[in-house]
mmCIF file of N, CA and C in Angstrom:
data_model
loop_
_atom_site.group_PDB
_atom_site.id
_atom_site.type_symbol
_atom_site.label_atom_id
_atom_site.label_comp_id
_atom_site.label_asym_id
_atom_site.label_seq_id
_atom_site.Cartn_x
_atom_site.Cartn_y
_atom_site.Cartn_z
ATOM 1 N N MET Q 223 201.528 19.202 6.625
ATOM 2 C CA MET Q 223 202.088 17.691 6.735
ATOM 3 C C MET Q 223 203.736 17.107 5.182
ATOM 4 N N LEU Q 224 204.184 16.345 5.308
ATOM 5 C CA LEU Q 224 204.893 16.862 4.268
ATOM 6 C C LEU Q 224 205.104 15.266 3.633
ATOM 7 N N GLN Q 225 204.422 14.979 2.563
ATOM 8 C CA GLN Q 225 204.196 14.025 1.950
ATOM 9 C C GLN Q 225 204.567 14.170 0.346
ATOM 10 N N PHE Q 226 204.477 12.709 0.059
ATOM 11 C CA PHE Q 226 204.736 11.718 -1.300
ATOM 12 C C PHE Q 226 204.113 12.394 -3.026
ATOM 13 N N ASN Q 227 204.578 13.344 -3.601
ATOM 14 C CA ASN Q 227 203.695 13.513 -4.705
ATOM 15 C C ASN Q 227 205.023 13.899 -6.088
ATOM 16 N N LEU Q 228 204.656 12.250 -7.018
ATOM 17 C CA LEU Q 228 205.603 11.695 -7.429
ATOM 18 C C LEU Q 228 204.690 12.301 -8.768
ATOM 19 N N GLN Q 229 203.069 12.797 -8.798
ATOM 20 C CA GLN Q 229 202.457 12.835 -9.979
ATOM 21 C C GLN Q 229 203.411 14.457 -10.562
ATOM 22 N N TYR Q 230 203.773 15.161 -9.520
ATOM 23 C CA TYR Q 230 204.315 15.832 -9.802
ATOM 24 C C TYR Q 230 205.614 16.526 -10.945
ATOM 25 N N ILE Q 231 206.363 15.488 -10.020
ATOM 26 C CA ILE Q 231 208.010 15.097 -11.387
ATOM 27 C C ILE Q 231 208.037 14.224 -12.649
ATOM 28 N N PHE Q 232 206.837 13.039 -12.498
ATOM 29 C CA PHE Q 232 206.357 13.231 -13.781
ATOM 30 C C PHE Q 232 205.896 13.421 -14.477
ATOM 31 N N ASP Q 233 204.473 14.680 -14.345
ATOM 32 C CA ASP Q 233 204.216 15.579 -15.403
ATOM 33 C C ASP Q 233 205.715 16.303 -15.856
ATOM 34 N N LEU Q 234 206.731 16.839 -14.464
ATOM 35 C CA LEU Q 234 208.184 17.342 -15.510
ATOM 36 C C LEU Q 234 207.992 16.828 -16.172
ATOM 37 N N ARG Q 235 208.260 15.840 -15.556
ATOM 38 C CA ARG Q 235 209.248 14.918 -17.194
ATOM 39 C C ARG Q 235 208.991 13.980 -18.588
ATOM 40 N N GLY Q 236 207.547 14.609 -18.022
ATOM 41 C CA GLY Q 236 206.890 14.193 -19.686
ATOM 42 C C GLY Q 236 206.821 12.263 -19.290
ATOM 43 N N ILE Q 237 206.188 12.174 -18.264
ATOM 44 C CA ILE Q 237 205.921 10.081 -17.789
ATOM 45 C C ILE Q 237 204.421 10.784 -17.337
ATOM 46 N N ASP Q 238 204.186 9.750 -19.505
ATOM 47 C CA ASP Q 238 202.610 9.691 -19.615
ATOM 48 C C ASP Q 238 202.096 8.519 -18.079
ATOM 49 N N LYS Q 239 203.216 7.601 -18.676
ATOM 50 C CA LYS Q 239 202.581 6.355 -18.158
ATOM 51 C C LYS Q 239 203.318 6.009 -16.991
ATOM 52 N N PRO Q 240 203.364 6.911 -15.857
ATOM 53 C CA PRO Q 240 204.594 6.102 -14.748
ATOM 54 C C PRO Q 240 204.442 4.668 -14.030
ATOM 55 N N PHE Q 241 203.522 3.934 -13.825
ATOM 56 C CA PHE Q 241 203.819 2.091 -13.682
ATOM 57 C C PHE Q 241 204.679 2.239 -14.263
ATOM 58 N N SER Q 242 204.838 2.137 -15.692
ATOM 59 C CA SER Q 242 205.635 1.193 -17.559
ATOM 60 C C SER Q 242 207.043 1.995 -17.260
ATOM 61 N N PHE Q 243 207.055 2.824 -16.460
ATOM 62 C CA PHE Q 243 208.415 3.194 -16.315
ATOM 63 C C PHE Q 243 209.417 3.236 -14.817
ATOM 64 N N LEU Q 244 208.328 2.798 -13.902
ATOM 65 C CA LEU Q 244 208.588 2.338 -12.424
ATOM 66 C C LEU Q 244 209.070 0.786 -12.653
ATOM 67 N N LYS Q 245 208.322 0.369 -13.721
ATOM 68 C CA LYS Q 245 208.320 -1.034 -13.725
ATOM 69 C C LYS Q 245 210.002 -1.562 -14.628
ATOM 70 N N ARG Q 246 209.884 -0.555 -16.191
ATOM 71 C CA ARG Q 246 211.034 -0.796 -16.269
ATOM 72 C C ARG Q 246 212.605 -0.932 -15.936
ATOM 73 N N HIS Q 247 212.936 0.489 -14.833
ATOM 74 C CA HIS Q 247 213.552 0.459 -14.357
ATOM 75 C C HIS Q 247 213.581 -0.323 -13.025
ATOM 76 N N GLY Q 248 212.898 -0.901 -12.885
ATOM 77 C CA GLY Q 248 212.868 -1.891 -11.986
ATOM 78 C C GLY Q 248 212.490 -1.922 -10.267
ATOM 79 N N PHE Q 249 211.580 -1.461 -10.329
ATOM 80 C CA PHE Q 249 210.417 -1.338 -9.473
ATOM 81 C C PHE Q 249 209.957 -2.511 -9.640
ATOM 82 N N THR Q 250 209.161 -3.197 -8.110
ATOM 83 C CA THR Q 250 208.089 -4.466 -8.126
ATOM 84 C C THR Q 250 206.820 -3.896 -9.166
ATOM 85 N N HIS Q 251 206.304 -4.824 -9.287
ATOM 86 C CA HIS Q 251 204.952 -3.951 -8.986
ATOM 87 C C HIS Q 251 203.321 -3.674 -7.728
ATOM 88 N N ALA Q 252 204.324 -4.043 -7.143
ATOM 89 C CA ALA Q 252 204.197 -3.463 -5.809
ATOM 90 C C ALA Q 252 203.807 -2.067 -5.425
ATOM 91 N N VAL Q 253 205.313 -1.414 -6.098
ATOM 92 C CA VAL Q 253 205.712 -0.066 -4.982
ATOM 93 C C VAL Q 253 205.795 0.272 -6.563
ATOM 94 N N ALA Q 254 205.594 0.038 -8.057
ATOM 95 C CA ALA Q 254 205.299 0.911 -8.728
ATOM 96 C C ALA Q 254 203.448 1.165 -8.482
ATOM 97 N N GLN Q 255 203.251 0.544 -8.566
ATOM 98 C CA GLN Q 255 202.059 0.413 -7.870
ATOM 99 C C GLN Q 255 201.693 1.903 -7.590
ATOM 100 N N SER Q 256 201.656 1.845 -6.109
ATOM 101 C CA SER Q 256 201.417 2.852 -4.935
ATOM 102 C C SER Q 256 202.111 4.243 -5.504
ATOM 103 N N MET Q 257 203.921 3.626 -6.449
ATOM 104 C CA MET Q 257 204.210 5.639 -6.348
ATOM 105 C C MET Q 257 203.105 5.925 -7.491
ATOM 106 N N SER Q 258 202.524 4.858 -8.648
ATOM 107 C CA SER Q 258 201.663 5.584 -9.536
ATOM 108 C C SER Q 258 200.268 6.057 -9.315
ATOM 109 N N THR Q 259 200.291 5.304 -8.137
ATOM 110 C CA THR Q 259 199.027 5.640 -8.079
ATOM 111 C C THR Q 259 198.230 6.813 -6.744
ATOM 112 N N GLY Q 260 200.153 7.278 -5.781
ATOM 113 C CA GLY Q 260 199.895 8.363 -5.418
ATOM 114 C C GLY Q 260 199.678 7.350 -4.707
ATOM 115 N N ASN Q 261 199.086 6.343 -4.300
ATOM 116 C CA ASN Q 261 198.807 5.312 -2.568
ATOM 117 C C ASN Q 261 200.469 5.591 -1.651
ATOM 118 N N LEU Q 262 201.052 6.482 -1.411
ATOM 119 C CA LEU Q 262 202.279 6.046 -0.853
ATOM 120 C C LEU Q 262 202.463 6.382 0.359
ATOM 121 N N LYS Q 263 202.634 5.732 0.949
ATOM 122 C CA LYS Q 263 202.963 6.347 2.295
ATOM 123 C C LYS Q 263 204.846 6.209 2.999
ATOM 124 N N SER Q 264 205.199 6.444 2.572
ATOM 125 C CA SER Q 264 206.579 5.900 3.108
ATOM 126 C C SER Q 264 207.741 5.453 1.596
ATOM 127 N N LEU Q 265 208.830 5.653 1.494
ATOM 128 C CA LEU Q 265 209.979 5.158 0.499
ATOM 129 C C LEU Q 265 210.707 4.676 0.598
ATOM 130 N N ARG Q 266 212.051 3.797 0.946
ATOM 131 C CA ARG Q 266 212.941 3.209 1.901
ATOM 132 C C ARG Q 266 214.669 4.492 0.208
ATOM 133 N N THR Q 267 215.504 4.666 2.079
ATOM 134 C CA THR Q 267 216.402 5.584 0.981
ATOM 135 C C THR Q 267 216.901 4.592 0.143
ATOM 136 N N ASN Q 268 216.801 4.424 -0.260
ATOM 137 C CA ASN Q 268 217.533 3.241 -2.032
ATOM 138 C C ASN Q 268 216.594 2.913 -2.233
ATOM 139 N N GLN Q 269 214.873 3.915 -2.796
ATOM 140 C CA GLN Q 269 214.044 3.087 -2.888
ATOM 141 C C GLN Q 269 213.877 5.136 -3.581
ATOM 142 N N ILE Q 270 214.462 6.232 -2.881
ATOM 143 C CA ILE Q 270 214.359 7.630 -3.471
ATOM 144 C C ILE Q 270 215.737 7.822 -3.939
ATOM 145 N N GLU Q 271 216.859 7.489 -3.969
ATOM 146 C CA GLU Q 271 218.016 7.731 -4.144
ATOM 147 C C GLU Q 271 217.724 7.167 -5.734
ATOM 148 N N LYS Q 272 217.187 5.585 -6.224
ATOM 149 C CA LYS Q 272 216.366 5.685 -7.797
ATOM 150 C C LYS Q 272 216.150 6.434 -7.905
ATOM 151 N N LEU Q 273 215.346 6.684 -7.495
ATOM 152 C CA LEU Q 273 214.106 7.830 -8.112
ATOM 153 C C LEU Q 273 214.999 9.303 -8.753
ATOM 154 N N CYS Q 274 215.731 9.642 -7.495
ATOM 155 C CA CYS Q 274 215.338 10.407 -8.030
ATOM 156 C C CYS Q 274 217.026 11.046 -8.763
ATOM 157 N N GLU Q 275 217.713 8.857 -9.144
ATOM 158 C CA GLU Q 275 218.960 9.151 -10.040
ATOM 159 C C GLU Q 275 218.271 8.826 -11.901
ATOM 160 N N ILE Q 276 216.889 8.094 -11.879
ATOM 161 C CA ILE Q 276 216.211 7.912 -13.179
ATOM 162 C C ILE Q 276 215.520 9.408 -13.682
ATOM 163 N N LEU Q 277 214.902 10.182 -12.837
ATOM 164 C CA LEU Q 277 214.341 11.829 -12.705
ATOM 165 C C LEU Q 277 214.635 12.590 -12.907
ATOM 166 N N GLN Q 278 216.547 12.073 -12.264
ATOM 167 C CA GLN Q 278 216.931 13.660 -12.660
ATOM 168 C C GLN Q 278 216.921 14.325 -11.753
ATOM 169 N N CYS Q 279 216.279 14.758 -11.027
ATOM 170 C CA CYS Q 279 215.945 15.208 -9.625
ATOM 171 C C CYS Q 279 217.388 15.127 -7.957
ATOM 172 N N THR Q 280 215.867 16.475 -7.130
ATOM 173 C CA THR Q 280 216.552 15.941 -5.754
ATOM 174 C C THR Q 280 215.085 15.506 -5.089
ATOM 175 N N PRO Q 281 215.670 15.303 -3.893
ATOM 176 C CA PRO Q 281 214.144 14.721 -2.818
ATOM 177 C C PRO Q 281 213.457 15.305 -2.348
ATOM 178 N N ASN Q 282 213.948 16.591 -2.599
ATOM 179 C CA ASN Q 282 212.846 17.574 -2.057
ATOM 180 C C ASN Q 282 211.328 17.813 -3.625
ATOM 181 N N ASP Q 283 212.304 16.891 -4.980
ATOM 182 C CA ASP Q 283 211.420 17.703 -6.034
ATOM 183 C C ASP Q 283 210.910 16.064 -5.929
ATOM 184 N N LEU Q 284 211.010 15.317 -5.057
ATOM 185 C CA LEU Q 284 209.635 13.907 -4.679
ATOM 186 C C LEU Q 284 208.675 14.916 -3.449
ATOM 187 N N LEU Q 285 208.278 15.303 -2.633
ATOM 188 C CA LEU Q 285 208.535 16.030 -1.380
ATOM 189 C C LEU Q 285 207.269 16.916 -2.469
ATOM 190 N N GLU Q 286 206.760 17.167 -1.500
ATOM 191 C CA GLU Q 286 205.726 18.512 -1.037
ATOM 192 C C GLU Q 286 204.892 18.761 0.681
ATOM 193 N N TRP Q 287 205.003 19.988 0.646
ATOM 194 C CA TRP Q 287 204.416 20.318 2.210
ATOM 195 C C TRP Q 287 203.073 20.920 1.970
ATOM 196 N N VAL Q 288 201.811 20.344 2.921
ATOM 197 C CA VAL Q 288 201.084 20.826 2.751
ATOM 198 C C VAL Q 288 200.778 20.848 4.461
ATOM 199 N N PRO Q 289 200.728 22.615 4.319
ATOM 200 C CA PRO Q 289 200.277 23.144 5.673
ATOM 201 C C PRO Q 289 198.944 22.448 6.553
ATOM 202 N N ASP Q 290 199.858 22.377 8.561
ATOM 203 C CA ASP Q 290 198.196 21.252 8.969
ATOM 204 C C ASP Q 290 197.530 22.173 9.163
ATOM 205 N N LYS Q 291 198.050 23.621 9.377
ATOM 206 C CA LYS Q 291 197.577 25.366 9.752
ATOM 207 C C LYS Q 291 197.526 26.020 9.052
ATOM 208 N N LYS Q 292 196.752 26.669 9.618
ATOM 209 C CA LYS Q 292 196.230 28.344 8.935
ATOM 210 C C LYS Q 292 197.613 29.221 8.901
ATOM 211 N N SER Q 293 197.936 28.709 9.652
ATOM 212 C CA SER Q 293 199.667 29.559 10.875
ATOM 213 C C SER Q 293 200.203 29.602 10.661
ATOM 214 N N ASP Q 294 200.440 28.392 10.120
ATOM 215 C CA ASP Q 294 202.205 27.385 9.380
ATOM 216 C C ASP Q 294 202.082 27.945 8.157
ATOM 217 N N ASP Q 295 201.024 27.740 7.631
ATOM 218 C CA ASP Q 295 201.655 28.725 6.397
ATOM 219 C C ASP Q 295 202.500 30.359 5.435
ATOM 220 N N HIS Q 296 204.089 30.696 5.735
ATOM 221 C CA HIS Q 296 203.642 31.636 5.912
ATOM 222 C C HIS Q 296 205.326 31.234 5.143
ATOM 223 N N GLN Q 297 206.396 32.366 4.313
ATOM 224 C CA GLN Q 297 207.384 31.739 3.669
ATOM 225 C C GLN Q 297 208.740 31.234 4.755
ATOM 226 N N LYS Q 298 208.459 31.652 6.012
ATOM 227 C CA LYS Q 298 209.897 32.005 6.969
ATOM 228 C C LYS Q 298 209.112 30.284 8.031
ATOM 229 N N HIS Q 299 208.066 29.650 7.460
ATOM 230 C CA HIS Q 299 207.958 28.185 7.864
ATOM 231 C C HIS Q 299 209.165 27.304 6.805
ATOM 232 N N PRO Q 300 210.016 26.543 8.035
ATOM 233 C CA PRO Q 300 211.033 25.444 6.996
ATOM 234 C C PRO Q 300 210.586 25.312 5.836
ATOM 235 N N LEU Q 301 209.699 24.692 5.937
ATOM 236 C CA LEU Q 301 209.197 23.567 4.190
ATOM 237 C C LEU Q 301 208.329 25.103 3.740
ATOM 238 N N PHE Q 302 208.169 25.328 3.595
ATOM 239 C CA PHE Q 302 207.906 26.500 2.555
ATOM 240 C C PHE Q 302 207.630 25.833 1.133
ATOM 241 N N LYS Q 303 210.282 26.451 1.253
ATOM 242 C CA LYS Q 303 210.021 26.118 0.095
ATOM 243 C C LYS Q 303 209.631 24.439 -1.033
ATOM 244 N N LEU Q 304 208.221 24.130 -0.724
ATOM 245 C CA LEU Q 304 208.239 22.239 -0.746
ATOM 246 C C LEU Q 304 207.339 23.584 -0.979
ATOM 247 N N LYS Q 305 206.825 24.214 -0.542
ATOM 248 C CA LYS Q 305 204.260 23.655 -0.648
ATOM 249 C C LYS Q 305 204.480 24.354 -2.396
ATOM 250 N N ARG Q 306 204.473 23.002 -3.129
ATOM 251 C CA ARG Q 306 203.382 23.455 -4.350
ATOM 252 C C ARG Q 306 202.213 24.756 -4.495
ATOM 253 N N ALA Q 307 202.323 25.358 -5.109
ATOM 254 C CA ALA Q 307 201.364 27.080 -5.517
ATOM 255 C C ALA Q 307 200.784 25.836 -6.788
ATOM 256 N N HIS Q 308 201.451 25.582 -7.649
ATOM 257 C CA HIS Q 308 200.443 25.222 -8.486
ATOM 258 C C HIS Q 308 201.089 23.296 -9.264
ATOM 259 N N SER Q 309 200.777 22.924 -10.549
ATOM 260 C CA SER Q 309 200.868 22.300 -10.682
ATOM 261 C C SER Q 309 201.288 22.053 -11.646
ATOM 262 N N ALA Q 310 202.175 20.705 -11.971
ATOM 263 C CA ALA Q 310 203.448 21.329 -13.368
ATOM 264 C C ALA Q 310 203.197 20.279 -14.523
ATOM 265 N N VAL Q 311 203.871 21.564 -15.024
ATOM 266 C CA VAL Q 311 204.312 21.043 -16.665
ATOM 267 C C VAL Q 311 204.347 20.193 -16.990
ATOM 268 N N ASN Q 312 203.475 19.327 -17.639
ATOM 269 C CA ASN Q 312 203.192 18.258 -18.975
ATOM 270 C C ASN Q 312 203.852 18.625 -19.601
ATOM 271 N N ILE Q 313 205.269 19.490 -20.280
ATOM 272 C CA ILE Q 313 206.714 19.026 -21.091
ATOM 273 C C ILE Q 313 205.148 18.763 -23.028
ATOM 274 N N ARG Q 314 205.551 17.457 -22.461
ATOM 275 C CA ARG Q 314 205.342 16.231 -23.484
ATOM 276 C C ARG Q 314 203.601 17.418 -23.801
ATOM 277 N N LYS Q 315 202.920 17.216 -23.269
ATOM 278 C CA LYS Q 315 201.309 17.553 -24.337
ATOM 279 C C LYS Q 315 201.944 19.533 -23.955
ATOM 280 N N ALA Q 316 202.696 20.371 -23.247
ATOM 281 C CA ALA Q 316 202.650 21.402 -23.285
ATOM 282 C C ALA Q 316 202.683 21.863 -25.261
ATOM 283 N N LEU Q 317 204.460 21.148 -24.783
ATOM 284 C CA LEU Q 317 204.898 20.750 -26.423
ATOM 285 C C LEU Q 317 203.872 21.331 -28.149
ATOM 286 N N LYS Q 318 202.671 19.846 -27.814
ATOM 287 C CA LYS Q 318 201.452 19.332 -28.466
ATOM 288 C C LYS Q 318 201.226 20.462 -29.292
ATOM 289 N N ASP Q 319 200.884 21.572 -28.799
ATOM 290 C CA ASP Q 319 200.434 22.769 -30.082
ATOM 291 C C ASP Q 319 201.395 23.409 -29.690
ATOM 292 N N PHE Q 320 202.191 23.392 -29.691
ATOM 293 C CA PHE Q 320 203.154 24.668 -29.497
ATOM 294 C C PHE Q 320 203.102 25.254 -31.079
ATOM 295 N N PRO Q 321 204.218 26.397 -32.125
ATOM 296 C CA PRO Q 321 203.711 26.352 -32.933
ATOM 297 C C PRO Q 321 205.714 25.883 -33.700
ATOM 298 N N VAL Q 322 204.712 25.194 -34.825
ATOM 299 C CA VAL Q 322 206.818 24.426 -35.362
ATOM 300 C C VAL Q 322 208.236 25.360 -35.695
ATOM 301 N N GLU Q 323 208.423 26.346 -35.466
ATOM 302 C CA GLU Q 323 208.440 27.038 -36.449
ATOM 303 C C GLU Q 323 208.687 27.961 -35.162
ATOM 304 N N LYS Q 324 208.532 28.220 -33.586
ATOM 305 C CA LYS Q 324 208.854 28.514 -32.389
ATOM 306 C C LYS Q 324 209.734 27.495 -31.770
ATOM 307 N N LEU Q 325 210.662 25.976 -32.810
ATOM 308 C CA LEU Q 325 210.978 25.607 -31.339
ATOM 309 C C LEU Q 325 211.963 25.305 -31.404
ATOM 310 N N ASP Q 326 213.130 25.973 -32.778
ATOM 311 C CA ASP Q 326 213.917 26.453 -32.619
ATOM 312 C C ASP Q 326 214.610 27.713 -31.454
ATOM 313 N N GLU Q 327 213.524 28.385 -31.466
ATOM 314 C CA GLU Q 327 213.387 29.837 -30.643
ATOM 315 C C GLU Q 327 213.880 29.205 -29.161
ATOM 316 N N LEU Q 328 212.373 28.286 -29.440
ATOM 317 C CA LEU Q 328 212.954 27.398 -28.012
ATOM 318 C C LEU Q 328 213.562 26.007 -26.928
ATOM 319 N N GLU Q 329 214.389 25.984 -27.917
ATOM 320 C CA GLU Q 329 215.505 25.304 -27.426
ATOM 321 C C GLU Q 329 216.947 26.379 -27.890
ATOM 322 N N LYS Q 330 216.688 27.609 -27.959
ATOM 323 C CA LYS Q 330 217.894 28.144 -27.335
ATOM 324 C C LYS Q 330 217.554 28.550 -26.106
ATOM 325 N N VAL Q 331 216.296 28.503 -25.916
ATOM 326 C CA VAL Q 331 216.147 29.210 -24.369
ATOM 327 C C VAL Q 331 216.673 27.642 -23.647
ATOM 328 N N ILE Q 332 215.548 26.719 -23.933
ATOM 329 C CA ILE Q 332 216.285 25.954 -23.098
ATOM 330 C C ILE Q 332 217.825 25.162 -22.524
ATOM 331 N N GLU Q 333 218.291 25.445 -23.354
ATOM 332 C CA GLU Q 333 219.912 25.384 -23.381
ATOM 333 C C GLU Q 333 221.124 26.620 -22.934
ATOM 334 N N ALA Q 334 219.964 27.749 -22.938
ATOM 335 C CA ALA Q 334 220.725 29.079 -22.662
ATOM 336 C C ALA Q 334 219.849 29.096 -21.050
ATOM 337 N N LEU Q 335 219.029 28.237 -20.349
ATOM 338 C CA LEU Q 335 218.960 27.740 -19.013
ATOM 339 C C LEU Q 335 219.411 26.421 -18.685
ATOM 340 N N LYS Q 336 219.679 26.015 -18.841
ATOM 341 C CA LYS Q 336 220.732 25.022 -18.817
ATOM 342 C C LYS Q 336 222.594 25.043 -18.698
ATOM 343 N N LYS Q 337 222.257 26.251 -18.918
ATOM 344 C CA LYS Q 337 223.495 26.890 -18.812
ATOM 345 C C LYS Q 337 224.194 27.944 -18.019
ATOM 346 N N GLY Q 338 222.380 28.580 -17.582
ATOM 347 C CA GLY Q 338 222.392 28.979 -16.126
ATOM 348 C C GLY Q 338 222.911 30.545 -16.934
ATOM 349 N N ASP Q 339 222.752 31.279 -17.697
ATOM 350 C CA ASP Q 339 222.541 31.985 -18.264
ATOM 351 C C ASP Q 339 221.589 33.059 -17.816
ATOM 352 N N LYS Q 340 220.812 33.003 -18.058
ATOM 353 C CA LYS Q 340 219.112 33.058 -17.648
ATOM 354 C C LYS Q 340 218.418 33.474 -15.753
#
């Protein structure tokens, strides 16, 4: 089954309060509530586009595929790349206990990854 998993991208982006974030970016109370609680069955294409713009992601980053049958759970399945094998790391929480003396090194690694050097 293909489903929305917005918590994944919220965690990746370090968004601890998705409801407030979505409201601040112009989503209605009802839509922000359903998006932030995971009670989301559908989105309009303009809402998907807006999410992708504010979260700097693609529609694939908003979706997760959960196989309906065990026989579908294989790498050749067309939706296999949308299967989440793990939960997202909340960068803000991960950095909370990161040694200060290693932050410069981490920044260099991040910059290299952004440039495609690694």
